[in-house]
Amino acid sequence: MTGAPPPPHDPPPHGHPADTVHTLAELDAAVTGCRACPRLVDWREEAARVKRRAYQDWEYWARPIPGFGPRDASLVLVGLAPAAHGANRTGRIFTGDPSGDLLYAALYDLGLASRPTAVSRDDGLELYGVRITDPVRCAPPDNKPSVSERDTCRPWLARELAFLRPTARAVVALGGFAWQALLPPLAAAGWELPRPRPVFGHGARVVLPALDGGPPLELFGCYHVSPRNTNTGRLTTAMLRELLADAAHAAGLPTREAAARSLS
Ligand code: SF4
């Protein structure tokens, strides 16, 4: 068995902007300058001009949102797209909206985050072994990016996964959109997809072997942490915690739940 390949350091000289960076930190910086989707650029900037009444004092970020978490994360969470008055305002993924409130509280409960709330990008929040990212980096109208916008944004996610590949052992797709958006970049990064393609569902688990004989990746499906799902009870706090605990276990991350189990 061979180890996972090193991060990609030799990108083609005239490729997509995502392919011209050499580190994950460079990728995070480069994506914030992207203006490839005219409709989304208009929407993210319009939201920043109009603002929600409660946030009139905020200077909105109004740019693409990079991934958040350590560059050697073993667990990767993939959402949908930033919220117009959440991450598009604060500049950090899942920060400043109800979806993030639920997600970060669950990560904190498991010992994977330094604090249970996320209110601004300088609030001191740290993630432990976990990286969170989106397949579409700009806030879309009605939280619904088009298929072409998803595909236009794909190189950023593909490059991010390529950088994370040496350490990533589990990935959670938060919703069916994330699941579909993830499959091509996962294949491009060197993990083998089964045929027929795996179908999204809450609790779906698929082991993806590495094509080079390196460590496999376990793909998990989880309902998105949106208010639409949580307010209707489709996704409860207990369901989310249980799924994230399973994914953390698959990624080799210690959690408070595992520690409690070992003591009981
Ligand atoms: S959604 Fe992605 S590709 Fe489109 S403008 Fe934003 S960062 Fe660029």
XYZ file of N, CA and C and ligand atoms in Angstrom:
800
model
N 0.845 -1.200 0.000
C 0.000 0.000 0.000
C 0.883 1.254 0.000
N 0.544 2.204 -0.834
C 1.310 3.447 -0.869
C 0.574 4.529 -0.104
N 1.300 5.555 0.318
C 0.652 6.664 1.025
C -0.108 7.546 0.064
N -0.925 8.459 0.624
C -1.647 9.404 -0.225
C -0.646 10.343 -0.890
N -0.968 10.849 -2.064
C -0.021 11.699 -2.772
C 0.140 13.034 -2.062
N 1.272 13.706 -2.281
C 1.457 15.030 -1.680
C 0.520 16.029 -2.330
N 0.336 17.215 -1.732
C -0.497 18.242 -2.341
C 0.024 18.600 -3.727
N -0.861 19.011 -4.612
C -0.431 19.344 -5.965
C 0.401 20.617 -5.971
N 1.635 20.504 -6.447
C 2.527 21.668 -6.437
C 2.918 22.131 -7.827
N 2.472 21.414 -8.846
C 2.893 21.777 -10.198
C 1.686 21.993 -11.102
N 0.932 23.038 -10.864
C -0.265 23.275 -11.668
C 0.102 23.725 -13.073
N -0.819 23.516 -14.007
C -0.557 24.018 -15.351
C -0.452 25.541 -15.317
N 0.411 26.134 -16.162
C 0.693 27.568 -16.062
C -0.479 28.465 -16.452
N -1.385 28.011 -17.303
C -2.448 28.908 -17.763
C -3.829 28.314 -17.520
N -4.016 27.579 -16.418
C -5.292 26.954 -16.150
C -6.252 27.898 -15.454
N -7.269 27.304 -14.854
C -8.220 28.048 -14.028
C -7.449 28.695 -12.869
N -7.908 29.844 -12.373
C -7.200 30.474 -11.245
C -6.971 29.517 -10.072
N -7.913 28.590 -9.853
C -7.732 27.630 -8.755
C -6.518 26.744 -8.981
N -6.153 26.535 -10.232
C -5.035 25.642 -10.537
C -3.694 26.363 -10.528
N -3.710 27.654 -10.255
C -2.453 28.403 -10.260
C -1.923 28.641 -8.846
N -2.645 28.161 -7.829
C -2.189 28.369 -6.449
C -1.423 27.139 -5.972
N -0.590 27.341 -4.961
C 0.295 26.276 -4.519
C -0.031 25.754 -3.129
N -0.882 26.453 -2.398
C -1.244 26.021 -1.051
C -2.726 26.291 -0.824
N -3.237 25.661 0.221
C -4.638 25.890 0.571
C -4.859 27.344 0.997
N -3.892 27.916 1.687
C -4.017 29.323 2.090
C -4.086 30.227 0.861
N -3.297 29.924 -0.150
C -3.354 30.707 -1.391
C -4.704 30.542 -2.067
N -5.224 29.324 -2.029
C -6.533 29.070 -2.625
C -7.606 29.897 -1.913
N -7.562 29.892 -0.571
C -8.554 30.643 0.207
C -8.509 32.135 -0.140
N -7.317 32.642 -0.364
C -7.195 34.063 -0.713
C -7.660 34.311 -2.148
N -7.274 33.411 -3.050
C -7.581 33.631 -4.463
C -9.078 33.586 -4.740
N -9.791 32.678 -4.066
C -11.218 32.527 -4.378
C -12.000 33.795 -4.036
N -11.532 34.553 -3.068
C -12.289 35.738 -2.659
C -12.321 36.816 -3.744
N -11.469 36.662 -4.762
C -11.480 37.633 -5.855
C -12.266 37.181 -7.071
N -12.931 36.035 -6.974
C -13.602 35.482 -8.153
C -14.887 36.248 -8.481
N -15.095 36.503 -9.766
C -16.314 37.183 -10.237
C -16.855 36.456 -11.470
N -16.724 35.135 -11.482
C -17.041 34.377 -12.697
C -18.536 34.217 -12.948
N -19.382 34.413 -11.945
C -20.828 34.199 -12.109
C -21.547 35.548 -11.986
N -21.918 36.178 -13.104
C -22.492 37.527 -13.041
C -23.722 37.629 -12.141
N -24.626 36.638 -12.205
C -25.844 36.711 -11.398
C -25.501 36.682 -9.906
N -24.548 35.861 -9.523
C -24.203 35.749 -8.105
C -23.403 36.954 -7.620
N -22.568 37.493 -8.485
C -21.839 38.719 -8.110
C -22.856 39.834 -7.841
N -23.842 39.969 -8.730
C -24.872 40.998 -8.525
C -25.610 40.779 -7.211
N -25.968 39.526 -6.948
C -26.796 39.230 -5.775
C -26.031 39.461 -4.475
N -24.793 39.011 -4.440
C -24.030 39.158 -3.187
C -23.783 40.640 -2.901
N -23.583 41.429 -3.961
C -23.304 42.861 -3.757
C -24.589 43.644 -3.490
N -25.681 43.198 -4.095
C -26.977 43.839 -3.831
C -27.387 43.623 -2.360
N -27.187 42.414 -1.867
C -27.505 42.136 -0.452
C -26.690 43.040 0.462
N -25.450 43.309 0.074
C -24.590 44.164 0.896
C -25.019 45.622 0.840
N -25.614 46.020 -0.278
C -26.090 47.415 -0.400
C -27.373 47.618 0.390
N -28.304 46.683 0.218
C -29.631 46.837 0.833
C -29.571 46.490 2.327
N -28.923 45.427 2.669
C -28.750 44.930 4.044
C -30.089 44.565 4.681
N -30.044 43.692 5.634
C -31.206 43.404 6.464
C -31.233 44.441 7.577
N -32.435 44.780 8.018
C -32.545 45.881 8.982
C -31.669 45.663 10.211
N -31.611 44.435 10.692
C -30.845 44.139 11.908
C -29.339 44.315 11.699
N -28.921 44.384 10.444
C -27.475 44.442 10.176
C -27.074 45.728 9.471
N -27.828 46.785 9.675
C -27.517 48.037 8.997
C -26.130 48.565 9.357
N -25.634 48.207 10.550
C -24.316 48.699 10.968
C -23.169 47.852 10.426
N -23.496 46.758 9.785
C -22.446 45.866 9.291
C -21.928 46.332 7.941
N -20.637 46.167 7.760
C -20.070 46.271 6.416
C -19.969 44.851 5.875
N -20.852 44.530 4.947
C -20.922 43.156 4.459
C -19.620 42.766 3.742
N -19.296 41.473 3.852
C -18.144 40.913 3.149
C -18.371 40.980 1.642
N -19.500 40.441 1.187
C -19.967 40.577 -0.209
C -18.981 40.032 -1.246
N -18.239 39.023 -0.857
C -17.309 38.355 -1.782
C -17.471 36.838 -1.629
N -16.794 36.068 -2.437
C -16.853 34.613 -2.245
C -16.313 34.223 -0.872
N -16.834 33.110 -0.358
C -16.467 32.641 0.979
C -15.496 31.465 0.855
N -14.309 31.582 1.400
C -13.375 30.446 1.365
C -13.763 29.377 2.370
N -13.135 28.204 2.239
C -13.311 27.172 3.247
C -12.723 27.627 4.568
N -13.110 26.913 5.634
C -12.684 27.291 6.981
C -12.270 26.027 7.736
N -11.106 26.079 8.361
C -10.625 24.936 9.134
C -9.191 24.612 8.752
N -8.560 23.736 9.514
C -7.135 23.467 9.306
C -6.835 22.829 7.958
N -5.626 23.079 7.463
C -5.263 22.571 6.137
C -4.987 21.070 6.152
N -4.845 20.503 7.367
C -4.622 19.060 7.460
C -5.841 18.367 8.079
N -7.024 18.881 7.773
C -8.257 18.301 8.318
C -8.438 16.870 7.826
N -8.979 16.029 8.693
C -9.304 14.662 8.257
C -10.795 14.497 8.000
N -11.597 15.444 8.478
C -13.040 15.435 8.228
C -13.415 16.710 7.477
N -14.119 16.553 6.362
C -14.512 17.696 5.530
C -16.038 17.733 5.468
N -16.604 18.878 5.780
C -18.054 19.082 5.683
C -18.320 19.993 4.494
N -19.276 19.602 3.664
C -19.553 20.373 2.455
C -21.019 20.783 2.456
N -21.257 22.101 2.397
C -22.620 22.628 2.441
C -23.154 22.924 1.055
N -23.835 24.043 0.926
C -24.458 24.392 -0.352
C -23.843 25.688 -0.878
N -24.218 26.794 -0.262
C -23.722 28.108 -0.678
C -23.936 29.064 0.493
N -23.223 30.186 0.527
C -23.393 31.131 1.639
C -24.799 31.742 1.658
N -25.227 32.113 2.863
C -26.479 32.854 3.005
C -26.204 34.342 2.776
N -27.157 35.029 2.136
C -26.952 36.427 1.755
C -26.644 37.311 2.967
N -27.319 37.024 4.096
C -27.111 37.852 5.289
C -26.375 37.092 6.398
N -25.861 35.902 6.055
C -25.039 35.130 6.983
C -23.579 35.268 6.587
N -23.053 34.241 5.921
C -21.637 34.285 5.536
C -21.330 35.435 4.589
N -22.276 35.799 3.739
C -22.034 36.927 2.822
C -21.873 38.241 3.593
N -22.389 38.256 4.811
C -22.225 39.436 5.681
C -20.936 39.329 6.501
N -20.739 38.158 7.116
C -19.646 38.039 8.081
C -18.313 37.662 7.439
N -18.360 37.012 6.271
C -17.117 36.636 5.598
C -16.574 35.281 6.006
N -17.312 34.532 6.820
C -16.849 33.184 7.178
C -18.008 32.208 7.016
N -17.695 31.041 6.550
C -18.709 30.057 6.189
C -19.584 29.691 7.396
N -20.898 29.595 7.160
C -21.884 29.223 8.183
C -21.819 30.141 9.410
N -21.388 31.346 9.235
C -21.240 32.251 10.387
C -22.254 33.385 10.305
N -23.094 33.461 11.356
C -24.071 34.540 11.408
C -25.428 34.162 10.865
N -25.739 32.858 10.852
C -27.081 32.451 10.410
C -27.529 31.213 11.194
N -28.818 30.896 11.162
C -29.323 29.775 11.975
C -28.711 28.431 11.607
N -28.397 28.232 10.339
C -27.780 26.958 9.944
C -26.452 26.768 10.662
N -25.664 27.827 10.669
C -24.369 27.759 11.343
C -24.517 27.593 12.847
N -25.543 28.232 13.417
C -25.754 28.096 14.864
C -25.875 26.620 15.239
N -26.648 25.878 14.447
C -26.852 24.470 14.735
C -25.574 23.666 14.482
N -24.936 23.947 13.366
C -23.757 23.161 12.982
C -22.612 23.356 13.974
N -22.297 24.608 14.305
C -21.155 24.829 15.195
C -21.453 24.359 16.621
N -22.719 24.462 17.047
C -23.055 23.945 18.380
C -22.827 22.437 18.433
N -23.196 21.751 17.353
C -22.993 20.295 17.322
C -21.504 19.964 17.319
N -20.722 20.700 16.535
C -19.279 20.446 16.504
C -18.652 20.722 17.870
N -19.116 21.767 18.529
C -18.597 22.082 19.865
C -18.956 20.962 20.854
N -20.197 20.494 20.790
C -20.622 19.410 21.686
C -19.723 18.186 21.536
N -19.265 17.949 20.319
C -18.424 16.778 20.054
C -16.948 17.038 20.347
N -16.609 18.270 20.697
C -15.208 18.603 20.960
C -14.435 18.928 19.704
N -15.145 19.263 18.622
C -14.474 19.529 17.343
C -14.391 21.019 17.030
N -14.920 21.858 17.908
C -14.858 23.311 17.732
C -14.571 23.945 19.081
N -13.925 25.106 19.046
C -13.488 25.737 20.292
C -14.613 26.481 21.013
N -15.700 26.778 20.290
C -16.820 27.487 20.912
C -18.103 27.098 20.174
N -19.239 27.249 20.846
C -20.479 26.756 20.253
C -21.158 27.733 19.306
N -20.682 28.952 19.252
C -21.349 29.937 18.401
C -20.352 30.539 17.417
N -20.912 31.046 16.310
C -20.097 31.677 15.266
C -20.805 32.961 14.867
N -20.225 34.093 15.236
C -20.917 35.357 14.998
C -20.177 36.298 14.051
N -18.843 36.184 14.018
C -18.062 37.027 13.119
C -16.746 36.325 12.823
N -16.048 36.769 11.785
C -14.842 36.028 11.419
C -13.671 36.308 12.359
N -13.833 37.210 13.313
C -12.770 37.416 14.316
C -13.267 37.065 15.721
N -14.186 36.096 15.811
C -14.716 35.708 17.130
C -13.859 34.661 17.830
N -12.766 34.245 17.201
C -11.852 33.302 17.841
C -12.195 31.841 17.627
N -13.231 31.553 16.872
C -13.628 30.157 16.648
C -12.504 29.394 15.939
N -12.234 28.196 16.449
C -11.288 27.285 15.793
C -11.961 25.937 15.617
N -11.612 25.253 14.540
C -12.082 23.889 14.326
C -10.914 22.940 14.516
N -11.209 21.742 15.057
C -10.160 20.763 15.336
C -10.302 19.567 14.401
N -9.453 19.517 13.400
C -9.477 18.384 12.467
C -10.589 18.440 11.455
N -11.326 19.543 11.422
C -12.502 19.653 10.557
C -12.344 20.852 9.639
N -12.679 20.670 8.405
C -12.695 21.764 7.427
C -14.118 21.840 6.860
N -14.644 23.052 6.727
C -15.987 23.244 6.169
C -15.865 24.063 4.896
N -16.564 23.641 3.859
C -16.497 24.369 2.607
C -17.832 24.255 1.863
N -17.928 24.967 0.769
C -19.153 24.970 -0.036
C -18.814 24.700 -1.500
N -19.707 24.034 -2.222
C -19.480 23.854 -3.666
C -19.744 25.119 -4.469
N -20.519 26.052 -3.899
C -20.753 27.358 -4.533
C -20.389 28.405 -3.492
N -19.498 29.323 -3.839
C -18.894 30.198 -2.830
C -19.579 31.550 -2.687
N -20.565 31.824 -3.515
C -21.263 33.114 -3.442
C -22.736 32.896 -3.152
N -23.318 33.844 -2.406
C -24.720 33.730 -2.025
C -25.617 33.784 -3.261
N -26.491 32.795 -3.440
C -27.416 32.807 -4.583
C -28.812 33.278 -4.168
N -29.576 33.855 -5.091
C -30.979 34.175 -4.798
C -31.736 32.917 -4.378
N -32.574 33.057 -3.362
C -33.384 31.939 -2.851
C -32.538 30.739 -2.427
N -31.268 30.951 -2.145
C -30.368 29.845 -1.775
C -30.305 28.763 -2.846
N -30.533 29.148 -4.093
C -30.566 28.150 -5.163
C -29.614 28.535 -6.291
N -28.397 28.035 -6.242
C -27.507 28.245 -7.389
C -27.979 27.407 -8.572
N -27.671 27.883 -9.770
C -28.027 27.103 -10.959
C -26.982 26.003 -11.169
N -27.332 25.079 -12.024
C -26.384 24.003 -12.345
C -25.127 24.584 -12.977
N -25.301 25.582 -13.839
C -24.107 26.143 -14.491
C -23.241 26.903 -13.482
N -23.869 27.549 -12.495
C -23.073 28.219 -11.451
C -22.329 27.182 -10.600
N -22.996 26.090 -10.287
C -22.315 25.008 -9.555
C -21.100 24.516 -10.337
N -21.305 24.320 -11.638
C -20.199 23.792 -12.449
C -19.082 24.828 -12.617
N -19.464 26.104 -12.709
C -18.444 27.157 -12.829
C -17.589 27.228 -11.572
N -18.203 26.952 -10.430
C -17.471 27.035 -9.158
C -16.686 25.758 -8.850
N -16.943 24.698 -9.587
C -16.359 23.388 -9.256
C -14.829 23.392 -9.134
N -14.088 24.098 -9.984
C -12.623 24.027 -9.853
C -12.094 24.458 -8.487
N -12.820 25.369 -7.810
C -12.353 25.785 -6.481
C -12.470 24.622 -5.499
N -13.602 23.917 -5.536
C -13.791 22.773 -4.636
C -12.841 21.642 -5.012
N -12.685 21.418 -6.310
C -11.803 20.334 -6.748
C -10.376 20.565 -6.257
N -9.925 21.788 -6.359
C -8.559 22.103 -5.914
C -8.448 21.984 -4.388
N -9.477 22.423 -3.691
C -9.459 22.325 -2.231
C -9.372 20.858 -1.802
N -10.167 20.007 -2.442
C -10.131 18.589 -2.095
C -8.771 17.974 -2.435
N -8.171 18.444 -3.530
C -6.848 17.931 -3.888
C -5.827 18.292 -2.805
N -5.909 19.496 -2.269
C -4.999 19.880 -1.188
C -5.268 19.071 0.089
N -6.543 18.744 0.324
C -6.908 18.039 1.557
C -6.701 16.530 1.447
N -6.479 16.058 0.255
C -6.464 14.619 0.046
C -5.469 13.858 0.927
N -4.286 14.374 1.181
C -3.356 13.597 2.020
C -3.889 13.280 3.411
N -4.792 14.103 3.938
C -5.251 13.875 5.314
C -6.730 13.541 5.410
N -7.525 13.852 4.385
C -8.976 13.648 4.466
C -9.306 12.156 4.500
N -10.138 11.781 5.467
C -10.564 10.385 5.588
C -12.085 10.244 5.559
N -12.793 11.338 5.779
C -14.253 11.293 5.723
C -14.764 12.646 5.247
N -15.850 12.598 4.485
C -16.464 13.831 3.998
C -17.972 13.707 4.182
N -18.582 14.775 4.655
C -20.039 14.795 4.868
C -20.660 15.769 3.884
N -21.581 15.278 3.070
C -22.349 16.133 2.168
C -23.598 16.586 2.907
N -23.702 17.885 3.140
C -24.876 18.434 3.832
C -25.949 18.731 2.790
N -26.728 17.728 2.467
C -27.812 17.884 1.495
C -27.487 17.271 0.146
N -28.548 17.064 -0.631
C -28.399 16.426 -1.931
C -27.608 17.251 -2.925
N -27.709 18.578 -2.828
C -26.942 19.428 -3.744
C -25.442 19.208 -3.521
N -25.044 19.202 -2.255
C -23.626 18.984 -1.944
C -23.176 17.613 -2.419
N -24.027 16.633 -2.230
C -23.693 15.256 -2.627
C -23.389 15.213 -4.122
N -24.299 15.771 -4.919
C -24.103 15.762 -6.372
C -22.879 16.587 -6.772
N -22.713 17.721 -6.111
C -21.588 18.601 -6.459
C -20.251 17.966 -6.098
N -20.261 17.106 -5.077
C -19.010 16.514 -4.593
C -18.479 15.399 -5.476
N -19.359 14.650 -6.110
C -18.910 13.413 -6.765
C -17.838 13.664 -7.824
N -18.033 14.590 -8.772
C -16.961 14.786 -9.774
C -15.626 15.242 -9.165
N -15.596 16.199 -8.244
C -14.303 16.579 -7.663
C -13.656 15.462 -6.850
N -14.464 14.622 -6.201
C -13.872 13.503 -5.465
C -13.186 12.541 -6.423
N -13.850 12.291 -7.555
C -13.240 11.406 -8.559
C -11.968 12.051 -9.116
N -12.036 13.360 -9.364
C -10.862 14.050 -9.910
C -9.697 14.038 -8.927
N -10.018 14.040 -7.636
C -8.951 14.051 -6.620
C -8.353 12.665 -6.397
N -8.960 11.640 -7.006
C -8.324 10.326 -6.954
C -9.046 9.276 -6.145
N -10.306 9.516 -5.793
C -11.085 8.485 -5.116
C -12.046 7.853 -6.114
N -12.245 6.558 -5.985
C -13.030 5.807 -6.965
C -14.508 5.825 -6.583
N -15.363 6.218 -7.523
C -16.806 6.243 -7.280
C -17.413 4.929 -7.754
N -18.316 4.358 -6.955
C -18.964 3.117 -7.400
C -19.949 3.394 -8.532
N -20.241 2.363 -9.312
C -21.299 2.437 -10.323
C -22.342 1.381 -9.985
N -23.644 1.696 -9.985
C -24.166 3.043 -10.230
C -23.727 4.013 -9.143
N -23.805 5.307 -9.470
C -23.391 6.341 -8.542
C -24.195 6.254 -7.244
N -23.572 6.463 -6.108
C -24.298 6.400 -4.836
C -25.366 7.481 -4.751
N -26.459 7.131 -4.096
C -27.617 8.025 -4.001
C -27.627 8.694 -2.639
N -27.939 9.994 -2.637
C -27.971 10.746 -1.374
C -29.131 10.303 -0.490
N -28.876 10.266 0.784
C -29.917 10.092 1.793
C -29.293 10.417 3.131
N -30.099 10.790 4.107
C -29.538 11.032 5.430
C -29.074 9.696 6.011
N -27.817 9.632 6.382
C -27.255 8.393 6.908
C -26.589 7.528 5.844
N -26.661 7.937 4.565
C -25.961 7.179 3.523
C -24.462 7.179 3.813
N -23.817 6.043 3.626
C -22.366 5.922 3.843
C -21.771 5.101 2.708
N -20.740 5.622 2.113
C -20.079 4.936 1.002
C -18.575 5.063 1.191
N -17.886 3.938 1.111
C -16.423 3.967 1.176
C -15.883 4.095 -0.248
N -15.057 5.112 -0.461
C -14.472 5.353 -1.778
C -12.996 4.958 -1.722
N -12.623 3.884 -2.404
C -11.200 3.507 -2.402
C -10.368 4.555 -3.129
N -9.118 4.654 -2.735
C -8.201 5.550 -3.448
C -7.638 4.811 -4.655
N -7.609 5.478 -5.793
C -7.183 4.823 -7.027
C -5.714 4.413 -6.985
N -4.914 5.097 -6.148
C -3.487 4.771 -6.088
C -3.160 3.828 -4.939
N -4.200 3.244 -4.314
C -3.947 2.332 -3.208
C -3.746 3.030 -1.877
N -3.885 4.351 -1.836
C -3.767 5.111 -0.591
C -5.005 4.917 0.278
N -5.098 5.680 1.347
C -6.233 5.519 2.266
C -7.561 5.844 1.583
N -8.615 5.084 1.891
C -9.930 5.400 1.322
C -10.559 6.604 2.007
N -11.630 7.063 1.423
C -12.414 8.168 1.991
C -13.830 7.656 2.211
N -14.416 7.996 3.353
C -15.802 7.584 3.586
C -16.712 8.794 3.384
N -17.662 8.623 2.485
C -18.625 9.692 2.156
C -19.910 9.464 2.939
N -20.349 10.506 3.633
C -21.583 10.460 4.424
C -22.602 11.438 3.842
N -23.865 11.057 3.870
C -24.944 11.975 3.531
C -25.646 12.442 4.792
N -25.959 13.730 4.841
C -26.637 14.315 6.014
C -27.607 15.373 5.504
N -28.811 15.393 6.016
C -29.703 16.492 5.630
C -29.019 17.825 5.934
N -29.276 18.797 5.082
C -28.672 20.116 5.303
C -29.217 20.732 6.593
N -28.370 21.528 7.227
C -28.733 22.130 8.520
C -29.583 23.398 8.353
N -30.334 23.480 7.286
C -31.146 24.671 7.010
C -32.355 24.729 7.944
N -32.867 25.944 8.211
C -34.082 26.054 9.014
C -35.245 25.259 8.419
N -35.285 25.163 7.085
C -36.371 24.392 6.469
C -36.370 22.953 6.981
N -35.212 22.382 7.173
C -35.130 21.004 7.674
C -35.253 20.924 9.187
N -34.652 21.893 9.881
C -34.654 21.796 11.336
C -36.004 22.239 11.923
N -36.642 23.231 11.312
C -37.933 23.683 11.837
C -39.033 22.653 11.641
N -38.883 21.814 10.642
C -39.895 20.784 10.387
C -39.572 19.472 11.092
N -38.437 19.415 11.767
C -38.062 18.186 12.457
C -37.454 17.137 11.549
N -37.255 17.499 10.287
C -36.632 16.526 9.379
C -35.201 16.208 9.849
N -34.539 17.244 10.332
C -33.204 17.054 10.922
C -33.242 17.597 12.342
N -32.982 16.741 13.301
C -32.942 17.173 14.700
C -31.488 17.323 15.151
N -31.323 17.991 16.276
C -29.978 18.143 16.834
C -29.353 16.783 17.113
N -30.169 15.865 17.614
C -29.639 14.527 17.928
C -29.189 13.813 16.657
N -29.990 13.929 15.591
C -29.606 13.282 14.328
C -28.287 13.844 13.808
N -28.154 15.174 13.882
C -26.939 15.809 13.375
C -25.731 15.382 14.194
N -25.878 15.403 15.497
C -24.761 15.016 16.370
C -24.346 13.576 16.114
N -25.330 12.721 15.971
C -25.008 11.298 15.765
C -24.256 11.112 14.452
N -24.719 11.790 13.410
C -24.071 11.621 12.118
C -22.651 12.204 12.129
N -22.506 13.381 12.722
C -21.166 13.981 12.779
C -20.227 13.142 13.642
N -20.752 12.538 14.697
C -19.915 11.667 15.539
C -19.437 10.459 14.741
N -20.339 9.872 13.951
C -19.944 8.723 13.123
C -18.877 9.138 12.104
N -19.090 10.301 11.491
C -18.126 10.768 10.482
C -16.780 11.083 11.133
N -16.822 11.687 12.317
C -15.571 11.989 13.020
C -14.842 10.700 13.366
N -15.595 9.700 13.786
C -14.986 8.401 14.104
C -14.323 7.817 12.856
N -15.033 7.894 11.720
C -14.462 7.380 10.469
C -13.199 8.149 10.083
N -13.159 9.418 10.463
C -11.999 10.255 10.136
C -10.877 10.121 11.156
N -11.117 9.319 12.190
C -10.079 9.120 13.201
C -9.974 10.249 14.200
N -11.030 11.062 14.305
C -10.989 12.188 15.239
C -11.585 11.782 16.581
N -10.921 12.112 17.675
C -11.519 11.852 18.983
C -12.662 12.825 19.237
N -13.751 12.338 19.798
C -14.877 13.216 20.134
C -15.235 13.031 21.606
N -15.958 14.007 22.131
C -16.390 13.888 23.535
C -17.288 12.667 23.704
N -18.115 12.370 22.684
C -19.013 11.222 22.796
C -18.215 9.934 22.901
N -17.163 9.837 22.093
C -16.345 8.621 22.151
C -15.670 8.517 23.502
N -15.205 9.654 24.026
C -14.551 9.625 25.336
C -15.548 9.212 26.415
N -16.778 9.718 26.336
C -17.790 9.373 27.330
C -18.125 7.879 27.255
N -18.200 7.372 26.008
C -18.512 5.938 25.848
C -17.413 5.080 26.468
N -16.165 5.503 26.264
C -15.053 4.684 26.749
C -14.991 4.689 28.275
N -15.557 5.723 28.922
C -15.540 5.805 30.378
C -16.735 5.084 31.015
N -17.778 4.820 30.212
C -19.000 4.233 30.793
C -18.895 2.711 30.858
S -19.903 31.115 -7.190
Fe -17.784 30.414 -7.366
S -17.258 30.605 -9.560
Fe -19.134 31.849 -9.175
S -18.354 33.941 -8.748
Fe -18.595 32.883 -6.783
S -16.572 31.979 -6.355
Fe -16.616 32.508 -8.532
